[in-house]
Amino acid sequence: MKHHKPLGHKAYGSIPHLPGSRQGREDKGLSAGQAKFCLTELPDRHYRVIIQEKMDGACVSVARHDGRLITLGRAGYEASTSPYPFIQMFDVYVKKWKKRFTFLQEGERLVGEWLALAHGTLYEDLKDPFVAFDLMTEHRRATFGEFLYRLPAAIQIPVTLPTRCPMGLEDAIIHTRSFWRVYKADRMEGLVYRVEKNDEVLFLGKYVRPLKKDGCYLADISGGEDIWNWGGKK
């Protein structure tokens, strides 16, 4: 059976890498100028940088489309049609907690990480398996301020540093690790930098720790059993 993409495009694209980040062959990196904005210096006071912990799971989203809420995987197909049961679980989760997502207006989607199944990072004491990080309309991102203003309190976000200034990777990792969080990770996957100017998101950049092994806890890679952070067999 051939499935279609309700939005006509991917639900979320890939984020370019910062210098020093672990990259795959087809991954793209930020320009030197963009990296400078993230790590060392901004042009003027109209710019700001938001630094967050990068979560390690499956990228999913909830969208209001044609008057109803639908769940999507990163590629843009409905989560309920995914060949992976743990992605189908996200659709069940959203149906159960539908009231949390009724704030979405037509054409909007809330994007986040679905952490139910451990991929390359183990999360302990996970109270909720969905962590939101972007509010989008087609290819436009809401600013972080708008995102926070619109987001219901019941939906969690990644650890976010209070500074809005550039910060080097080493310092950003140290500060991010020091923050209280509602979950515990065996190790931190990396960071996401969001550069904004006034009311516009200019670009995002990510850092993935060099020794990170993608999917090392997934059964088809480890050769063992799947490991669940939430809702499955531990």
PDB file of C-alpha atoms in Angstrom:
ATOM      1  CA  MET A   1       0.000   0.000   0.000  1.00  0.00           C
ATOM      2  CA  LYS A   2       1.378   3.374  -1.044  1.00  0.00           C
ATOM      3  CA  HIS A   3       1.083   6.137   1.552  1.00  0.00           C
ATOM      4  CA  HIS A   4       1.042   9.864   0.871  1.00  0.00           C
ATOM      5  CA  LYS A   5       2.386  12.907   2.670  1.00  0.00           C
ATOM      6  CA  PRO A   6      -0.598  14.948   3.939  1.00  0.00           C
ATOM      7  CA  LEU A   7       1.403  18.203   3.935  1.00  0.00           C
ATOM      8  CA  GLY A   8       3.013  17.483   0.578  1.00  0.00           C
ATOM      9  CA  HIS A   9       6.524  17.705   2.024  1.00  0.00           C
ATOM     10  CA  LYS A  10       8.741  16.490   4.859  1.00  0.00           C
ATOM     11  CA  ALA A  11       7.599  17.345   8.352  1.00  0.00           C
ATOM     12  CA  TYR A  12      11.140  18.364   9.335  1.00  0.00           C
ATOM     13  CA  GLY A  13      14.435  18.816   7.524  1.00  0.00           C
ATOM     14  CA  SER A  14      18.016  18.198   8.583  1.00  0.00           C
ATOM     15  CA  ILE A  15      20.020  20.713  10.637  1.00  0.00           C
ATOM     16  CA  PRO A  16      23.544  21.646   9.433  1.00  0.00           C
ATOM     17  CA  HIS A  17      26.499  20.792  11.659  1.00  0.00           C
ATOM     18  CA  LEU A  18      28.778  23.066  13.652  1.00  0.00           C
ATOM     19  CA  PRO A  19      32.571  22.623  13.383  1.00  0.00           C
ATOM     20  CA  GLY A  20      33.711  19.603  15.396  1.00  0.00           C
ATOM     21  CA  SER A  21      30.356  17.853  15.165  1.00  0.00           C
ATOM     22  CA  ARG A  22      30.240  14.245  14.062  1.00  0.00           C
ATOM     23  CA  GLN A  23      29.011  14.239  10.460  1.00  0.00           C
ATOM     24  CA  GLY A  24      27.893  11.626   7.971  1.00  0.00           C
ATOM     25  CA  ARG A  25      28.923  11.638   4.326  1.00  0.00           C
ATOM     26  CA  GLU A  26      25.797  13.442   3.146  1.00  0.00           C
ATOM     27  CA  ASP A  27      25.505  15.839   6.092  1.00  0.00           C
ATOM     28  CA  LYS A  28      25.996  19.559   5.572  1.00  0.00           C
ATOM     29  CA  GLY A  29      27.826  22.035   7.771  1.00  0.00           C
ATOM     30  CA  LEU A  30      27.281  25.672   8.665  1.00  0.00           C
ATOM     31  CA  SER A  31      29.346  28.330   6.949  1.00  0.00           C
ATOM     32  CA  ALA A  32      32.210  29.906   8.901  1.00  0.00           C
ATOM     33  CA  GLY A  33      30.129  33.058   9.345  1.00  0.00           C
ATOM     34  CA  GLN A  34      27.133  31.161  10.684  1.00  0.00           C
ATOM     35  CA  ALA A  35      29.322  29.199  13.102  1.00  0.00           C
ATOM     36  CA  LYS A  36      30.774  32.491  14.363  1.00  0.00           C
ATOM     37  CA  PHE A  37      27.269  33.740  15.192  1.00  0.00           C
ATOM     38  CA  CYS A  38      26.665  30.593  17.272  1.00  0.00           C
ATOM     39  CA  LEU A  39      29.982  30.297  19.047  1.00  0.00           C
ATOM     40  CA  THR A  40      31.724  33.648  19.379  1.00  0.00           C
ATOM     41  CA  GLU A  41      30.113  36.863  18.147  1.00  0.00           C
ATOM     42  CA  LEU A  42      26.858  38.341  16.858  1.00  0.00           C
ATOM     43  CA  PRO A  43      26.674  41.375  14.522  1.00  0.00           C
ATOM     44  CA  ASP A  44      24.499  43.553  16.781  1.00  0.00           C
ATOM     45  CA  ARG A  45      21.905  43.648  19.553  1.00  0.00           C
ATOM     46  CA  HIS A  46      19.079  42.589  17.232  1.00  0.00           C
ATOM     47  CA  TYR A  47      20.484  39.053  17.064  1.00  0.00           C
ATOM     48  CA  ARG A  48      20.187  36.340  19.705  1.00  0.00           C
ATOM     49  CA  VAL A  49      21.230  32.707  20.114  1.00  0.00           C
ATOM     50  CA  ILE A  50      19.169  30.042  21.868  1.00  0.00           C
ATOM     51  CA  ILE A  51      21.149  26.977  22.952  1.00  0.00           C
ATOM     52  CA  GLN A  52      19.386  23.703  23.776  1.00  0.00           C
ATOM     53  CA  GLU A  53      20.257  20.104  24.503  1.00  0.00           C
ATOM     54  CA  LYS A  54      19.876  17.905  21.418  1.00  0.00           C
ATOM     55  CA  MET A  55      17.574  14.990  22.167  1.00  0.00           C
ATOM     56  CA  ASP A  56      18.152  11.489  20.793  1.00  0.00           C
ATOM     57  CA  GLY A  57      15.031   9.734  19.552  1.00  0.00           C
ATOM     58  CA  ALA A  58      12.744   9.887  16.524  1.00  0.00           C
ATOM     59  CA  CYS A  59      11.640  13.216  15.049  1.00  0.00           C
ATOM     60  CA  VAL A  60       7.835  13.430  14.969  1.00  0.00           C
ATOM     61  CA  SER A  61       5.194  16.129  14.777  1.00  0.00           C
ATOM     62  CA  VAL A  62       1.546  16.922  15.407  1.00  0.00           C
ATOM     63  CA  ALA A  63      -0.160  19.033  12.743  1.00  0.00           C
ATOM     64  CA  ARG A  64      -3.572  20.585  12.314  1.00  0.00           C
ATOM     65  CA  HIS A  65      -4.461  19.753   8.738  1.00  0.00           C
ATOM     66  CA  ASP A  66      -7.886  20.102   7.105  1.00  0.00           C
ATOM     67  CA  GLY A  67      -9.401  20.795  10.507  1.00  0.00           C
ATOM     68  CA  ARG A  68      -8.075  17.733  12.305  1.00  0.00           C
ATOM     69  CA  LEU A  69      -4.976  16.764  14.263  1.00  0.00           C
ATOM     70  CA  ILE A  70      -2.640  14.332  12.527  1.00  0.00           C
ATOM     71  CA  THR A  71       0.656  12.792  13.597  1.00  0.00           C
ATOM     72  CA  LEU A  72       3.658  12.633  11.288  1.00  0.00           C
ATOM     73  CA  GLY A  73       7.117  11.126  11.120  1.00  0.00           C
ATOM     74  CA  ARG A  74      10.074  13.217   9.954  1.00  0.00           C
ATOM     75  CA  ALA A  75       9.582  12.227   6.313  1.00  0.00           C
ATOM     76  CA  GLY A  76       6.017  13.577   6.367  1.00  0.00           C
ATOM     77  CA  TYR A  77       4.028  10.339   6.353  1.00  0.00           C
ATOM     78  CA  GLU A  78       1.344   9.725   8.965  1.00  0.00           C
ATOM     79  CA  ALA A  79       2.714   8.060  12.082  1.00  0.00           C
ATOM     80  CA  SER A  80      -0.149   5.568  12.138  1.00  0.00           C
ATOM     81  CA  THR A  81       1.079   4.123   8.812  1.00  0.00           C
ATOM     82  CA  SER A  82       4.714   3.749   9.892  1.00  0.00           C
ATOM     83  CA  PRO A  83       6.283   0.274   9.589  1.00  0.00           C
ATOM     84  CA  TYR A  84       7.823   0.884  13.026  1.00  0.00           C
ATOM     85  CA  PRO A  85       5.522   0.094  15.985  1.00  0.00           C
ATOM     86  CA  PHE A  86       7.199   2.661  18.252  1.00  0.00           C
ATOM     87  CA  ILE A  87       6.299   5.420  15.755  1.00  0.00           C
ATOM     88  CA  GLN A  88       2.725   4.142  15.644  1.00  0.00           C
ATOM     89  CA  MET A  89       2.778   4.505  19.441  1.00  0.00           C
ATOM     90  CA  PHE A  90       3.161   8.259  18.979  1.00  0.00           C
ATOM     91  CA  ASP A  91      -0.180   8.404  17.188  1.00  0.00           C
ATOM     92  CA  VAL A  92      -1.810   6.540  20.091  1.00  0.00           C
ATOM     93  CA  TYR A  93      -0.119   8.900  22.563  1.00  0.00           C
ATOM     94  CA  VAL A  94      -1.443  12.021  20.800  1.00  0.00           C
ATOM     95  CA  LYS A  95      -4.967  10.619  20.667  1.00  0.00           C
ATOM     96  CA  LYS A  96      -4.796  10.016  24.428  1.00  0.00           C
ATOM     97  CA  TRP A  97      -3.461  13.513  25.198  1.00  0.00           C
ATOM     98  CA  LYS A  98      -5.306  15.321  22.416  1.00  0.00           C
ATOM     99  CA  LYS A  99      -6.209  18.316  24.601  1.00  0.00           C
ATOM    100  CA  ARG A 100      -2.533  19.250  24.855  1.00  0.00           C
ATOM    101  CA  PHE A 101      -2.396  19.883  21.120  1.00  0.00           C
ATOM    102  CA  THR A 102      -5.669  21.715  20.510  1.00  0.00           C
ATOM    103  CA  PHE A 103      -3.778  25.050  20.609  1.00  0.00           C
ATOM    104  CA  LEU A 104      -2.473  24.337  17.103  1.00  0.00           C
ATOM    105  CA  GLN A 105      -4.066  26.468  14.398  1.00  0.00           C
ATOM    106  CA  GLU A 106      -4.786  25.320  10.853  1.00  0.00           C
ATOM    107  CA  GLY A 107      -1.521  24.738   8.995  1.00  0.00           C
ATOM    108  CA  GLU A 108       0.643  24.672  12.127  1.00  0.00           C
ATOM    109  CA  ARG A 109       2.636  21.734  13.409  1.00  0.00           C
ATOM    110  CA  LEU A 110       4.493  21.090  16.638  1.00  0.00           C
ATOM    111  CA  VAL A 111       7.747  19.220  16.088  1.00  0.00           C
ATOM    112  CA  GLY A 112       9.629  17.286  18.721  1.00  0.00           C
ATOM    113  CA  GLU A 113      11.516  14.161  19.692  1.00  0.00           C
ATOM    114  CA  TRP A 114       9.756  10.888  20.486  1.00  0.00           C
ATOM    115  CA  LEU A 115      11.901   9.213  23.136  1.00  0.00           C
ATOM    116  CA  ALA A 116       9.868   6.095  23.946  1.00  0.00           C
ATOM    117  CA  LEU A 117      12.419   3.740  22.377  1.00  0.00           C
ATOM    118  CA  ALA A 118      16.116   4.172  23.173  1.00  0.00           C
ATOM    119  CA  HIS A 119      18.201   4.905  20.081  1.00  0.00           C
ATOM    120  CA  GLY A 120      21.735   6.013  20.957  1.00  0.00           C
ATOM    121  CA  THR A 121      21.009   7.488  24.402  1.00  0.00           C
ATOM    122  CA  LEU A 122      19.298   6.033  27.461  1.00  0.00           C
ATOM    123  CA  TYR A 123      16.872   8.302  29.327  1.00  0.00           C
ATOM    124  CA  GLU A 124      15.894   7.417  32.895  1.00  0.00           C
ATOM    125  CA  ASP A 125      12.987   8.757  34.950  1.00  0.00           C
ATOM    126  CA  LEU A 126      11.280   9.831  31.730  1.00  0.00           C
ATOM    127  CA  LYS A 127       7.904  11.189  32.831  1.00  0.00           C
ATOM    128  CA  ASP A 128       6.762  11.942  29.295  1.00  0.00           C
ATOM    129  CA  PRO A 129       8.218  10.577  26.031  1.00  0.00           C
ATOM    130  CA  PHE A 130       7.576  13.660  23.875  1.00  0.00           C
ATOM    131  CA  VAL A 131       9.885  16.694  23.979  1.00  0.00           C
ATOM    132  CA  ALA A 132       8.903  19.617  21.726  1.00  0.00           C
ATOM    133  CA  PHE A 133      11.421  21.946  20.079  1.00  0.00           C
ATOM    134  CA  ASP A 134       9.797  23.702  17.100  1.00  0.00           C
ATOM    135  CA  LEU A 135       6.485  25.282  16.103  1.00  0.00           C
ATOM    136  CA  MET A 136       6.208  25.555  12.323  1.00  0.00           C
ATOM    137  CA  THR A 137       3.884  26.670   9.538  1.00  0.00           C
ATOM    138  CA  GLU A 138       5.004  25.078   6.270  1.00  0.00           C
ATOM    139  CA  HIS A 139       8.744  25.896   6.264  1.00  0.00           C
ATOM    140  CA  ARG A 140       8.580  28.868   8.645  1.00  0.00           C
ATOM    141  CA  ARG A 141       9.720  28.452  12.242  1.00  0.00           C
ATOM    142  CA  ALA A 142       8.208  30.422  15.095  1.00  0.00           C
ATOM    143  CA  THR A 143      10.745  32.309  17.186  1.00  0.00           C
ATOM    144  CA  PHE A 144      11.651  30.724  20.489  1.00  0.00           C
ATOM    145  CA  GLY A 145       9.678  33.400  22.330  1.00  0.00           C
ATOM    146  CA  GLU A 146       6.530  32.711  20.326  1.00  0.00           C
ATOM    147  CA  PHE A 147       7.073  28.963  20.722  1.00  0.00           C
ATOM    148  CA  LEU A 148       7.222  29.283  24.520  1.00  0.00           C
ATOM    149  CA  TYR A 149       4.242  31.638  24.644  1.00  0.00           C
ATOM    150  CA  ARG A 150       2.057  29.253  22.657  1.00  0.00           C
ATOM    151  CA  LEU A 151       3.191  25.966  24.183  1.00  0.00           C
ATOM    152  CA  PRO A 152       0.982  24.451  26.919  1.00  0.00           C
ATOM    153  CA  ALA A 153       2.720  23.875  30.249  1.00  0.00           C
ATOM    154  CA  ALA A 154       2.072  20.117  30.025  1.00  0.00           C
ATOM    155  CA  ILE A 155       4.442  19.776  27.055  1.00  0.00           C
ATOM    156  CA  GLN A 156       8.116  19.648  27.967  1.00  0.00           C
ATOM    157  CA  ILE A 157      11.042  21.144  26.050  1.00  0.00           C
ATOM    158  CA  PRO A 158      14.774  20.333  26.013  1.00  0.00           C
ATOM    159  CA  VAL A 159      17.122  21.897  28.548  1.00  0.00           C
ATOM    160  CA  THR A 160      17.577  25.497  27.358  1.00  0.00           C
ATOM    161  CA  LEU A 161      20.348  27.809  28.528  1.00  0.00           C
ATOM    162  CA  PRO A 162      19.164  31.200  29.857  1.00  0.00           C
ATOM    163  CA  THR A 163      21.798  33.112  27.894  1.00  0.00           C
ATOM    164  CA  ARG A 164      20.894  34.577  24.505  1.00  0.00           C
ATOM    165  CA  CYS A 165      24.534  35.159  23.570  1.00  0.00           C
ATOM    166  CA  PRO A 166      27.017  33.020  21.607  1.00  0.00           C
ATOM    167  CA  MET A 167      28.853  30.348  23.588  1.00  0.00           C
ATOM    168  CA  GLY A 168      31.635  27.927  22.718  1.00  0.00           C
ATOM    169  CA  LEU A 169      30.820  24.236  22.584  1.00  0.00           C
ATOM    170  CA  GLU A 170      32.800  23.210  25.653  1.00  0.00           C
ATOM    171  CA  ASP A 171      31.179  25.839  27.878  1.00  0.00           C
ATOM    172  CA  ALA A 172      27.718  25.160  26.452  1.00  0.00           C
ATOM    173  CA  ILE A 173      28.042  21.433  27.171  1.00  0.00           C
ATOM    174  CA  ILE A 174      29.189  22.079  30.747  1.00  0.00           C
ATOM    175  CA  HIS A 175      26.339  24.515  31.439  1.00  0.00           C
ATOM    176  CA  THR A 176      23.714  22.278  29.824  1.00  0.00           C
ATOM    177  CA  ARG A 177      24.789  19.285  31.904  1.00  0.00           C
ATOM    178  CA  SER A 178      24.520  21.348  35.091  1.00  0.00           C
ATOM    179  CA  PHE A 179      20.834  22.184  34.604  1.00  0.00           C
ATOM    180  CA  TRP A 180      18.044  20.375  36.415  1.00  0.00           C
ATOM    181  CA  ARG A 181      15.915  18.292  34.082  1.00  0.00           C
ATOM    182  CA  VAL A 182      12.878  16.030  34.260  1.00  0.00           C
ATOM    183  CA  TYR A 183      14.900  13.123  32.819  1.00  0.00           C
ATOM    184  CA  LYS A 184      18.361  11.611  33.254  1.00  0.00           C
ATOM    185  CA  ALA A 185      20.534  10.681  30.273  1.00  0.00           C
ATOM    186  CA  ASP A 186      23.425   8.228  30.282  1.00  0.00           C
ATOM    187  CA  ARG A 187      25.233  10.759  28.097  1.00  0.00           C
ATOM    188  CA  MET A 188      24.297  13.925  26.209  1.00  0.00           C
ATOM    189  CA  GLU A 189      23.916  13.550  22.445  1.00  0.00           C
ATOM    190  CA  GLY A 190      24.774  17.144  21.652  1.00  0.00           C
ATOM    191  CA  LEU A 191      23.472  20.686  21.268  1.00  0.00           C
ATOM    192  CA  VAL A 192      21.252  22.719  18.966  1.00  0.00           C
ATOM    193  CA  TYR A 193      21.926  26.425  18.378  1.00  0.00           C
ATOM    194  CA  ARG A 194      19.103  28.630  17.082  1.00  0.00           C
ATOM    195  CA  VAL A 195      20.054  32.061  15.694  1.00  0.00           C
ATOM    196  CA  GLU A 196      17.295  34.662  15.488  1.00  0.00           C
ATOM    197  CA  LYS A 197      17.081  38.307  14.459  1.00  0.00           C
ATOM    198  CA  ASN A 198      14.154  40.370  15.707  1.00  0.00           C
ATOM    199  CA  ASP A 199      11.065  38.283  14.839  1.00  0.00           C
ATOM    200  CA  GLU A 200      12.733  35.824  12.468  1.00  0.00           C
ATOM    201  CA  VAL A 201      14.595  32.542  12.870  1.00  0.00           C
ATOM    202  CA  LEU A 202      17.645  32.814  10.615  1.00  0.00           C
ATOM    203  CA  PHE A 203      19.123  29.318  10.918  1.00  0.00           C
ATOM    204  CA  LEU A 204      19.828  26.377  13.202  1.00  0.00           C
ATOM    205  CA  GLY A 205      23.079  24.516  13.779  1.00  0.00           C
ATOM    206  CA  LYS A 206      23.799  21.326  15.679  1.00  0.00           C
ATOM    207  CA  TYR A 207      26.681  19.641  17.440  1.00  0.00           C
ATOM    208  CA  VAL A 208      26.758  15.844  17.825  1.00  0.00           C
ATOM    209  CA  ARG A 209      29.424  14.381  20.091  1.00  0.00           C
ATOM    210  CA  PRO A 210      32.083  12.661  17.942  1.00  0.00           C
ATOM    211  CA  LEU A 211      31.890   9.273  19.705  1.00  0.00           C
ATOM    212  CA  LYS A 212      28.112   8.999  19.506  1.00  0.00           C
ATOM    213  CA  LYS A 213      26.917   5.737  17.916  1.00  0.00           C
ATOM    214  CA  ASP A 214      23.584   6.035  16.150  1.00  0.00           C
ATOM    215  CA  GLY A 215      20.994   3.493  17.214  1.00  0.00           C
ATOM    216  CA  CYS A 216      23.351   1.466  19.394  1.00  0.00           C
ATOM    217  CA  TYR A 217      20.438   0.442  21.649  1.00  0.00           C
ATOM    218  CA  LEU A 218      18.125  -0.635  18.800  1.00  0.00           C
ATOM    219  CA  ALA A 219      17.679  -4.388  18.424  1.00  0.00           C
ATOM    220  CA  ASP A 220      18.459  -4.496  14.703  1.00  0.00           C
ATOM    221  CA  ILE A 221      21.818  -2.822  15.369  1.00  0.00           C
ATOM    222  CA  SER A 222      22.810  -4.201  18.784  1.00  0.00           C
ATOM    223  CA  GLY A 223      21.706  -7.750  18.026  1.00  0.00           C
ATOM    224  CA  GLY A 224      19.910  -7.851  21.384  1.00  0.00           C
ATOM    225  CA  GLU A 225      16.468  -6.680  22.424  1.00  0.00           C
ATOM    226  CA  ASP A 226      15.070  -3.185  22.073  1.00  0.00           C
ATOM    227  CA  ILE A 227      15.487  -1.019  25.164  1.00  0.00           C
ATOM    228  CA  TRP A 228      12.594   1.232  26.133  1.00  0.00           C
ATOM    229  CA  ASN A 229      12.875   4.578  27.862  1.00  0.00           C
ATOM    230  CA  TRP A 230       9.102   4.665  28.360  1.00  0.00           C
ATOM    231  CA  GLY A 231       6.053   2.494  27.854  1.00  0.00           C
ATOM    232  CA  GLY A 232       7.768  -0.757  26.925  1.00  0.00           C
ATOM    233  CA  LYS A 233       9.912  -3.526  28.308  1.00  0.00           C
ATOM    234  CA  LYS A 234      12.964  -2.085  30.060  1.00  0.00           C
TER     235      LYS A 234
END
